[in-house]
Short mmCIF file of C-alpha atoms and ligand atoms in Angstrom, two decimals:
data_model
loop_
_atom_site.label_atom_id
_atom_site.label_comp_id
_atom_site.label_asym_id
_atom_site.label_seq_id
_atom_site.Cartn_x
_atom_site.Cartn_y
_atom_site.Cartn_z
CA MET A 22 143.89 96.74 88.19
CA SER A 23 145.83 99.75 88.63
CA GLU A 24 145.14 101.59 91.97
CA GLY A 25 143.11 104.39 90.58
CA ALA A 26 140.95 101.57 88.65
CA SER A 27 140.44 99.82 91.71
CA LYS A 28 139.55 102.88 93.76
CA ALA A 29 136.95 103.89 90.93
CA GLN A 30 135.61 100.39 91.31
CA GLU A 31 135.43 100.65 95.06
CA LYS A 32 133.31 103.81 94.38
CA ARG A 33 131.15 102.24 91.87
CA LYS A 34 127.41 102.42 92.94
CA ILE A 35 125.82 98.96 93.20
CA GLN A 36 122.50 98.59 91.50
CA ALA A 37 120.10 95.65 91.66
CA ILE A 38 120.76 93.15 89.17
CA LYS A 39 118.81 93.52 85.81
CA GLY A 40 115.36 92.31 85.76
CA VAL A 41 115.47 92.38 89.62
CA ARG A 42 113.78 95.06 91.63
CA ASP A 43 113.00 96.77 94.87
CA ILE A 44 109.40 96.89 95.88
CA LEU A 45 109.08 100.14 98.09
CA PRO A 46 106.71 101.60 100.11
CA PRO A 47 103.83 102.66 99.74
CA GLU A 48 103.48 99.99 97.09
CA THR A 49 104.35 97.46 99.68
CA ALA A 50 101.08 98.31 101.34
CA LEU A 51 99.36 97.15 98.20
CA TRP A 52 101.30 94.05 98.17
CA ASN A 53 100.35 93.20 101.50
CA ARG A 54 96.50 93.81 100.96
CA VAL A 55 96.85 91.62 97.81
CA GLU A 56 98.71 88.69 99.85
CA GLN A 57 96.16 89.14 102.82
CA THR A 58 93.28 88.69 100.37
CA ALA A 59 94.65 85.83 99.13
CA HIS A 60 95.23 84.27 102.67
CA GLU A 61 91.52 84.94 103.83
CA VAL A 62 89.83 83.81 100.35
CA PHE A 63 91.88 80.72 100.10
CA ALA A 64 91.00 79.88 103.73
CA THR A 65 87.32 80.06 102.98
CA TYR A 66 87.82 77.29 100.29
CA GLY A 67 89.71 74.96 102.79
CA PHE A 68 93.25 75.62 101.60
CA SER A 69 96.34 75.65 103.79
CA GLU A 70 99.51 77.43 103.40
CA ILE A 71 102.66 75.61 102.36
CA ARG A 72 106.21 77.33 102.57
CA LEU A 73 108.48 75.77 100.23
CA PRO A 74 112.30 76.14 99.64
CA ILE A 75 113.43 78.75 97.34
CA PHE A 76 116.00 76.32 95.45
CA GLU A 77 115.71 72.77 94.59
CA GLU A 78 117.49 69.97 92.78
CA THR A 79 117.77 71.07 89.02
CA GLU A 80 116.64 67.49 88.34
CA LEU A 81 113.25 68.16 90.06
CA PHE A 82 112.39 71.11 87.51
CA ALA A 83 113.66 69.21 84.59
CA ARG A 84 111.82 66.14 85.30
CA SER A 85 108.25 68.15 85.80
CA ILE A 86 108.34 70.94 83.83
CA GLY A 87 110.35 69.32 81.05
CA ALA A 88 113.96 69.35 80.06
CA GLU A 89 112.98 70.90 76.49
CA THR A 90 110.81 73.92 77.82
CA ASP A 91 112.28 77.35 77.69
CA VAL A 92 111.75 77.51 81.35
CA VAL A 93 114.28 74.70 82.06
CA SER A 94 116.54 74.85 78.99
CA LYS A 95 117.17 78.55 78.80
CA GLU A 96 115.60 80.68 81.85
CA MET A 97 116.71 78.77 85.25
CA TYR A 98 119.47 80.16 87.61
CA SER A 99 121.17 76.98 88.25
CA PHE A 100 124.86 76.35 89.86
CA ASP A 101 126.78 73.28 91.25
CA ASP A 102 126.47 72.86 94.95
CA ARG A 103 129.71 72.05 96.83
CA ASP A 104 128.92 68.24 96.46
CA GLU A 105 128.32 68.95 92.80
CA THR A 106 124.56 68.28 92.83
CA SER A 107 122.84 70.57 90.44
CA ILE A 108 120.85 73.03 92.26
CA SER A 109 118.21 75.85 90.61
CA LEU A 110 116.24 78.77 91.85
CA ARG A 111 112.89 77.79 91.61
CA PRO A 112 111.35 78.84 88.41
CA GLU A 113 107.74 78.02 89.64
CA ALA A 114 106.39 76.07 92.91
CA THR A 115 103.91 73.15 91.29
CA ALA A 116 106.94 70.81 91.19
CA SER A 117 108.03 71.52 94.83
CA VAL A 118 104.39 71.07 96.03
CA CYS A 119 104.31 67.51 94.64
CA ARG A 120 107.80 67.09 95.70
CA ALA A 121 106.68 67.93 99.11
CA TYR A 122 103.27 65.81 98.65
CA ILE A 123 105.40 62.65 98.18
CA GLN A 124 108.14 63.30 100.94
CA HIS A 125 105.59 63.93 103.39
CA ASN A 126 103.45 61.01 102.61
CA MET A 127 100.41 63.52 102.19
CA GLN A 128 98.53 60.67 100.08
CA GLN A 129 97.63 59.29 103.70
CA LEU A 130 95.81 62.69 104.65
CA PRO A 131 92.11 63.10 103.84
CA GLN A 132 91.99 63.70 100.14
CA PRO A 133 92.11 66.12 98.37
CA VAL A 134 95.08 67.93 99.84
CA LYS A 135 94.61 71.75 99.23
CA LEU A 136 97.80 73.75 99.54
CA TYR A 137 98.75 77.49 98.65
CA TYR A 138 101.90 79.26 98.55
CA MET A 139 103.32 82.63 97.91
CA GLY A 140 106.92 84.10 97.15
CA PRO A 141 109.47 84.66 94.61
CA MET A 142 110.14 82.83 91.47
CA PHE A 143 113.22 83.17 89.15
CA ARG A 144 113.47 83.15 85.44
CA ARG A 145 115.90 84.42 83.11
CA GLU A 146 113.61 85.95 80.72
CA ARG A 147 114.20 89.36 78.74
CA PRO A 148 112.89 91.94 81.21
CA GLN A 149 110.15 94.25 80.40
CA LYS A 150 107.04 95.85 82.15
CA GLY A 151 105.19 92.84 83.82
CA ARG A 152 108.28 90.42 82.94
CA TYR A 153 111.03 90.34 85.74
CA ARG A 154 113.78 87.64 86.67
CA GLN A 155 112.74 87.63 90.21
CA PHE A 156 108.90 87.81 90.16
CA TYR A 157 106.05 86.76 92.68
CA GLN A 158 103.52 84.10 92.59
CA ILE A 159 100.41 83.46 94.89
CA GLY A 160 99.58 79.80 93.72
CA ALA A 161 97.35 77.12 94.66
CA GLU A 162 97.35 73.24 94.09
CA VAL A 163 94.80 70.59 94.80
CA LEU A 164 96.33 66.96 94.89
CA SER A 165 94.13 63.73 95.41
CA HIS A 166 94.35 60.09 94.62
CA THR A 167 90.49 59.63 94.72
CA GLY A 168 87.67 60.94 92.39
CA ASP A 169 86.27 60.32 88.89
CA LEU A 170 86.13 62.53 85.82
CA LYS A 171 83.20 64.41 87.01
CA ASP A 172 84.64 64.97 90.32
CA ASP A 173 87.82 66.27 88.77
CA ALA A 174 85.55 68.77 86.54
CA ARG A 175 84.00 69.96 89.82
CA VAL A 176 87.31 70.48 91.50
CA ASP A 177 88.67 72.49 88.26
CA ALA A 178 85.56 74.46 88.35
CA GLU A 179 85.93 75.40 92.14
CA VAL A 180 89.49 76.36 91.72
CA ILE A 181 88.48 78.70 89.05
CA GLU A 182 85.45 80.07 91.11
CA MET A 183 88.11 80.55 94.14
CA LEU A 184 90.29 82.64 91.65
CA THR A 185 87.41 84.81 90.50
CA THR A 186 86.40 85.40 93.92
CA PHE A 187 89.97 86.40 94.96
CA PHE A 188 90.27 88.89 91.78
CA GLU A 189 86.95 90.50 92.72
CA LYS A 190 88.02 90.99 96.55
CA ALA A 191 91.33 92.29 95.46
CA GLY A 192 89.53 94.86 93.31
CA LEU A 193 90.93 93.84 89.99
CA GLU A 194 88.62 94.69 87.30
CA GLY A 195 88.07 93.85 83.66
CA THR A 196 89.53 90.25 83.87
CA ALA A 197 89.04 87.64 81.27
CA LEU A 198 89.08 83.96 81.72
CA TYR A 199 90.39 81.80 78.98
CA LEU A 200 89.86 78.09 78.84
CA ASN A 201 91.15 75.11 76.78
CA SER A 202 91.63 71.38 77.19
CA ILE A 203 95.18 70.02 75.91
CA GLY A 204 93.94 66.24 76.04
CA CYS A 205 95.70 63.46 77.64
CA LYS A 206 98.77 60.97 76.68
CA GLU A 207 96.05 59.16 74.71
CA CYS A 208 94.92 61.95 72.39
CA ARG A 209 97.26 64.59 72.48
CA PRO A 210 100.24 62.81 70.48
CA LYS A 211 97.60 61.90 67.79
CA TYR A 212 96.77 65.69 67.75
CA VAL A 213 100.18 66.90 67.67
CA GLU A 214 100.97 64.63 64.54
CA LEU A 215 98.11 66.13 62.96
CA LEU A 216 99.14 69.61 63.83
CA ARG A 217 102.48 68.85 62.74
CA ALA A 218 101.06 67.60 59.23
CA ALA A 219 99.10 70.62 58.85
CA LEU A 220 102.12 72.90 59.74
CA THR A 221 104.32 71.18 57.44
CA LYS A 222 102.09 72.02 54.45
CA VAL A 223 102.32 76.01 55.12
CA LYS A 224 105.98 75.60 56.40
CA ASP A 225 107.18 78.32 53.89
CA LYS A 226 104.84 81.06 55.14
CA LEU A 227 105.80 80.57 58.84
CA GLY A 228 108.75 82.52 60.54
CA PRO A 229 111.73 80.81 61.45
CA ASP A 230 110.77 80.22 65.24
CA SER A 231 107.69 78.30 64.07
CA GLN A 232 109.42 76.51 61.41
CA ARG A 233 111.78 74.96 64.05
CA ARG A 234 108.82 74.24 66.43
CA ILE A 235 107.14 71.93 63.66
CA GLU A 236 109.95 69.53 64.64
CA THR A 237 110.63 70.24 68.24
CA ASN A 238 107.22 71.13 69.75
CA PRO A 239 104.37 71.89 67.33
CA LEU A 240 101.81 73.19 70.01
CA ARG A 241 104.19 76.05 70.78
CA VAL A 242 103.46 77.62 67.20
CA LEU A 243 99.91 77.94 68.51
CA ASP A 244 101.42 80.41 71.00
CA SER A 245 103.09 82.62 68.18
CA LYS A 246 102.61 86.47 68.46
CA LEU A 247 103.77 86.81 64.87
CA GLU A 248 101.38 88.92 62.84
CA SER A 249 102.05 87.42 59.67
CA GLU A 250 101.22 83.66 61.26
CA GLN A 251 97.80 84.74 62.69
CA ALA A 252 95.62 83.98 59.82
CA ILE A 253 97.58 80.54 59.39
CA ILE A 254 97.09 79.69 62.97
CA GLU A 255 93.16 80.34 62.94
CA LYS A 256 92.87 77.67 60.35
CA LEU A 257 94.92 75.17 62.05
CA PRO A 258 93.05 71.80 63.64
CA ARG A 259 91.86 72.66 66.93
CA ILE A 260 92.76 70.30 69.89
CA ALA A 261 89.01 70.49 71.51
CA GLU A 262 87.91 68.72 68.23
CA HIS A 263 90.35 65.93 68.65
CA LEU A 264 89.95 65.02 72.31
CA CYS A 265 89.48 61.44 73.26
CA PRO A 266 86.11 60.48 75.05
CA ASP A 267 87.46 61.09 78.60
CA CYS A 268 89.03 64.25 77.74
CA LEU A 269 85.94 65.35 75.85
CA GLU A 270 83.64 64.26 78.87
CA GLU A 271 85.98 66.23 81.44
CA TYR A 272 86.16 69.36 79.12
CA THR A 273 82.00 69.22 78.61
CA GLU A 274 81.61 68.93 82.45
CA VAL A 275 84.12 71.83 83.46
CA LYS A 276 82.23 74.15 81.00
CA LYS A 277 78.95 73.01 82.43
CA GLN A 278 80.24 73.44 86.10
CA LEU A 279 81.32 76.99 85.35
CA ALA A 280 78.15 77.89 83.75
CA MET A 281 76.34 76.65 86.71
CA ARG A 282 78.66 78.95 88.88
CA GLY A 283 77.90 81.83 86.69
CA ILE A 284 81.48 82.26 85.80
CA SER A 285 81.76 83.57 82.18
CA TYR A 286 84.82 82.33 80.14
CA ALA A 287 85.95 82.13 76.48
CA GLN A 288 87.42 79.05 74.79
CA ASN A 289 90.82 79.51 73.34
CA PHE A 290 92.19 76.66 71.37
CA ARG A 291 95.66 78.36 71.36
CA LEU A 292 96.08 78.20 74.97
CA VAL A 293 98.78 75.51 75.26
CA ARG A 294 100.89 76.78 78.09
CA GLY A 295 104.72 76.25 78.38
CA LEU A 296 105.24 73.70 80.91
CA ASP A 297 105.03 69.91 80.04
CA TYR A 298 103.12 68.64 83.10
CA TYR A 299 99.45 69.95 82.01
CA MET A 300 96.81 67.77 80.47
CA ARG A 301 93.29 68.21 79.95
CA THR A 302 92.00 71.41 81.59
CA THR A 303 94.36 74.53 81.06
CA PHE A 304 93.37 78.21 81.64
CA GLU A 305 94.65 81.49 81.74
CA ILE A 306 93.22 84.77 83.35
CA THR A 307 94.15 88.26 81.63
CA ALA A 308 93.76 91.93 83.28
CA PRO A 309 93.90 95.30 81.60
CA GLY A 310 96.64 97.64 81.80
CA LEU A 311 99.48 95.37 81.31
CA GLY A 312 100.57 95.64 77.61
CA SER A 313 101.71 92.28 76.15
CA GLN A 314 102.49 90.69 79.46
CA ASN A 315 98.67 90.52 80.46
CA ALA A 316 98.40 87.18 81.63
CA VAL A 317 97.88 87.56 85.68
CA CYS A 318 97.38 83.91 86.07
CA GLY A 319 97.88 80.54 84.53
CA GLY A 320 96.89 77.15 85.43
CA GLY A 321 95.79 73.84 84.68
CA ARG A 322 95.41 69.99 85.53
CA TYR A 323 98.57 67.76 85.92
CA ASP A 324 97.37 64.22 86.88
CA GLY A 325 100.31 61.98 86.33
CA LEU A 326 103.16 64.47 87.67
CA VAL A 327 103.33 63.28 91.35
CA GLU A 328 103.69 59.63 89.87
CA LEU A 329 106.39 61.01 87.47
CA LEU A 330 108.39 62.27 90.51
CA GLY A 331 108.14 58.90 92.00
CA GLY A 332 105.05 59.07 94.11
CA PRO A 333 101.60 57.23 93.98
CA PRO A 334 99.23 57.76 91.03
CA THR A 335 97.80 61.18 91.89
CA LYS A 336 95.58 63.83 90.03
CA GLY A 337 96.36 67.61 90.27
CA ILE A 338 95.02 70.89 89.40
CA GLY A 339 96.37 74.19 90.31
CA PHE A 340 97.26 77.91 89.22
CA ALA A 341 99.63 80.83 90.03
CA ILE A 342 99.04 84.41 89.99
CA GLY A 343 101.69 86.60 88.97
CA THR A 344 101.55 89.03 91.91
CA ASP A 345 103.77 91.68 90.07
CA ARG A 346 101.20 91.97 87.34
CA VAL A 347 98.02 92.18 89.46
CA ILE A 348 99.88 94.97 91.39
CA LEU A 349 100.56 96.84 88.02
CA SER A 350 96.86 96.38 86.91
CA LEU A 351 95.63 97.71 89.99
CA GLN A 352 97.97 100.88 90.14
CA ASP A 353 96.76 101.17 86.57
CA MET A 354 93.14 101.36 87.69
CA ARG A 355 94.44 103.80 90.40
CA LYS A 356 93.56 101.44 93.06
CA LEU A 357 96.45 102.89 95.07
CA PRO A 358 97.68 101.88 98.54
CA VAL A 359 96.38 103.11 101.52
CA GLU A 360 98.97 103.12 104.03
CA ARG A 361 98.71 103.19 107.70
CA ALA A 362 98.42 107.04 108.32
CA LEU A 363 100.52 108.48 111.49
CA ASP A 364 98.32 109.20 114.31
CA VAL A 365 100.59 111.38 116.50
CA TYR A 366 103.84 113.14 115.99
CA VAL A 367 105.48 113.74 119.42
CA ALA A 368 107.11 117.37 119.58
CA TRP A 369 109.23 117.32 122.33
CA MET A 370 111.43 120.14 123.70
CA GLY A 371 114.26 119.92 126.41
CA GLU A 372 116.41 117.11 126.73
CA LYS A 373 115.42 116.15 130.39
CA ASN A 374 111.67 115.74 128.85
CA TYR A 375 112.88 113.06 126.46
CA PRO A 376 111.98 110.27 128.95
CA ALA A 377 108.44 111.47 129.39
CA ALA A 378 108.23 111.58 125.80
CA VAL A 379 109.46 107.89 125.37
CA LYS A 380 106.95 106.74 128.00
CA ILE A 381 104.08 108.45 126.56
CA ALA A 382 104.87 107.41 123.22
CA ARG A 383 105.12 103.58 124.29
CA ARG A 384 101.68 103.92 126.11
CA LEU A 385 99.98 105.40 123.03
CA ARG A 386 101.56 102.71 120.84
CA GLU A 387 100.25 100.14 123.25
CA ALA A 388 96.82 101.66 122.68
CA GLY A 389 97.44 100.93 119.10
CA LEU A 390 98.24 104.44 117.83
CA ALA A 391 100.74 104.97 115.20
CA VAL A 392 103.27 107.27 116.74
CA GLU A 393 106.43 108.87 115.35
CA LEU A 394 109.06 109.96 118.37
CA PRO A 395 112.02 111.91 116.78
CA PRO A 396 115.18 110.63 118.27
CA GLY A 397 116.84 114.45 118.46
CA GLU A 398 115.28 117.71 119.82
CA MET A 399 113.68 120.01 117.46
CA LYS A 400 112.55 123.64 117.30
CA PHE A 401 108.79 123.64 117.73
CA GLY A 402 108.18 124.94 114.19
CA LYS A 403 110.20 122.48 112.57
CA ALA A 404 108.65 119.67 114.63
CA LEU A 405 105.26 120.79 113.39
CA GLY A 406 106.33 120.97 109.90
CA LEU A 407 107.60 117.58 109.83
CA ALA A 408 104.28 116.50 111.55
CA ASP A 409 102.42 117.95 108.66
CA LYS A 410 104.82 116.22 105.97
CA LEU A 411 104.23 112.94 107.53
CA GLY A 412 100.52 113.51 107.40
CA ALA A 413 100.09 113.01 111.17
CA ARG A 414 96.81 114.03 112.50
CA TYR A 415 98.04 115.18 115.77
CA ALA A 416 100.98 116.74 117.23
CA LEU A 417 101.66 116.12 120.83
CA ILE A 418 103.56 118.75 122.78
CA ILE A 419 105.70 117.93 125.37
CA GLY A 420 107.80 120.64 127.20
CA ASP A 421 108.54 121.65 130.65
CA ASP A 422 105.07 122.90 131.59
CA GLU A 423 103.39 119.51 130.40
CA VAL A 424 105.98 117.29 132.15
CA ALA A 425 105.61 119.49 135.55
CA SER A 426 101.50 119.47 135.20
CA GLY A 427 101.31 115.91 133.52
CA GLN A 428 98.75 117.70 131.34
CA PHE A 429 99.74 117.25 127.49
CA THR A 430 99.21 119.74 124.82
CA VAL A 431 97.61 118.01 121.65
CA LYS A 432 97.00 119.90 118.54
CA ARG A 433 94.75 118.38 115.85
CA LEU A 434 96.59 119.34 112.75
CA GLU A 435 93.59 119.41 110.39
CA ASP A 436 92.13 122.69 112.13
CA GLY A 437 94.57 123.59 114.74
CA GLU A 438 92.23 122.93 117.49
CA GLN A 439 94.42 122.57 120.86
CA LYS A 440 93.53 120.68 123.98
CA LYS A 441 95.31 119.92 127.22
CA LEU A 442 94.72 116.45 128.68
CA GLY A 443 96.03 114.26 131.26
CA GLU A 444 97.64 110.89 130.05
CA ARG A 445 94.35 108.75 130.40
CA GLU A 446 92.02 111.18 128.70
CA LEU A 447 94.54 111.64 125.93
CA VAL A 448 94.53 108.05 125.03
CA ALA A 449 90.74 108.27 125.01
CA TYR A 450 90.60 111.34 122.92
CA LEU A 451 93.10 110.14 120.32
CA LYS A 452 91.49 106.56 119.88
CA ALA A 453 88.11 108.52 119.46
CA GLY A 454 89.71 110.42 116.65
CA GLU A 455 91.34 107.52 115.04
CA ALA A 456 90.90 107.06 111.37
CA PRO A 457 88.63 104.27 110.42
P1 LIG B 12 102.96 80.10 84.64
O1 LIG B 12 102.03 80.46 83.48
O2 LIG B 12 104.36 79.94 84.06
O3 LIG B 12 102.49 79.12 85.34
O4 LIG B 12 103.21 81.37 85.39
C1 LIG B 12 101.89 81.90 86.12
C2 LIG B 12 101.81 83.34 86.09
O5 LIG B 12 103.12 83.79 86.71
C3 LIG B 12 101.84 84.16 84.78
O6 LIG B 12 100.48 84.08 84.27
C4 LIG B 12 102.39 85.33 85.22
O7 LIG B 12 101.44 86.12 85.66
C5 LIG B 12 103.47 85.03 86.15
N1 LIG B 12 104.64 85.08 85.57
C6 LIG B 12 105.30 84.14 84.95
N2 LIG B 12 106.50 84.56 84.40
C7 LIG B 12 106.75 85.96 84.95
C8 LIG B 12 107.89 86.78 85.00
N3 LIG B 12 109.10 86.39 84.43
N4 LIG B 12 107.53 88.02 85.45
C9 LIG B 12 106.27 88.29 86.11
N5 LIG B 12 105.31 87.57 86.24
C10 LIG B 12 105.65 86.30 85.62
C11 LIG B 12 103.12 78.47 86.50
O8 LIG B 12 104.01 78.80 87.09
C12 LIG B 12 102.57 77.29 87.01
N6 LIG B 12 103.27 76.68 88.19
C13 LIG B 12 101.01 77.60 87.48
C14 LIG B 12 100.27 76.40 87.91
C15 LIG B 12 100.28 75.87 89.55
N7 LIG B 12 99.85 75.26 87.22
C16 LIG B 12 99.37 74.37 87.91
N8 LIG B 12 99.40 74.95 89.14
#
């Protein structure tokens, strides 16, 4: 590189990587509110938080999500560690929860074990509104080695009830719940063959992706958004009509349990989900204002996954909420964040009065007030202008007279009302006028 070119390179503005974004204030206040809602609601259902690593052995995801899935075969950020173990940034967290369940012998704890997590996930998808390469999930999993089919259905329904409570408390309106059962290792292969046969008959009417999937994964054809395939898909055999007796019993019971809880849903035979570990109950929740990426939550049952990862036979059910999409939908509904308002702007004048300003600012902050103390001296007019711009409710004026008399001048910016108060009365006065 020539010297000129390397100079230009040095000056190049470095931007965040494609599909990865900064989440800025005041939007972060909305994120905190949504995450706080999850902490509170999930705790009322007896869930505890687990914090998981951001990266794991690639093998963990390949084995659980499935080596042939898009997520594992195309979308993972993988690299070789120095000892040449292949490592991947996590594309989801169910696999990690199961790994942790095994690693920490959680089968010895009272069952079921109910865990939730929140944090970033990574998938190298084509970025668009609501679809990012680093995105955030709030997820929960219930793992247990006990219980019969009826118990399982009750757990499924309770997990969905918790989700509806969460969305309600988060203020998300217009959500819709879609439900399906994708059978088990007994009945699904038979259905897949039936589906493959039906698809083969209409092969020349399908697009190239679906034609390929007849061989690789016929279930994924049901996922197709291609306009020309929609009428064909409507006529394909539906898995709910080909469930084995156990799967049918659980599916029927889940629907009964949801009805008993007053939760409305629509059955969607096309809901097959893109991860291999699912069996029986699968569900998705959509929200308005998101365009084509309108799924704000996906989940389902995954009995057998813990076993597949080398643990004891274990049942599992869980979900993950796409936090980015929840935020987008809330913003679309104009449910904008309310950031903590600034209570007091300290307009101090005269270098020698700065220590007094520091002292009073600390005192007010200790009392729980939000205080802005500018580091440099400012003209009175400029300080008031800034206080106004920052939305402060009060300006506290500290100059020679105030320091000498111990009486501070406080100005309510809304109406200009001014008072002179000693330190103790000042705290009481500001606290009384605090925003709710
Ligand atoms: P998933 O359907 O792959 O399931 O993802 C769950 C949710 O994460 C989606 O409904 C969506 O809201 C959000 N999401 C996924 N990919 C992106 C992306 N690229 N950008 C923005 N949001 C995205 C799972 O991950 C399973 N682990 C859920 C689960 C837990 N099943 C059982 N337990």
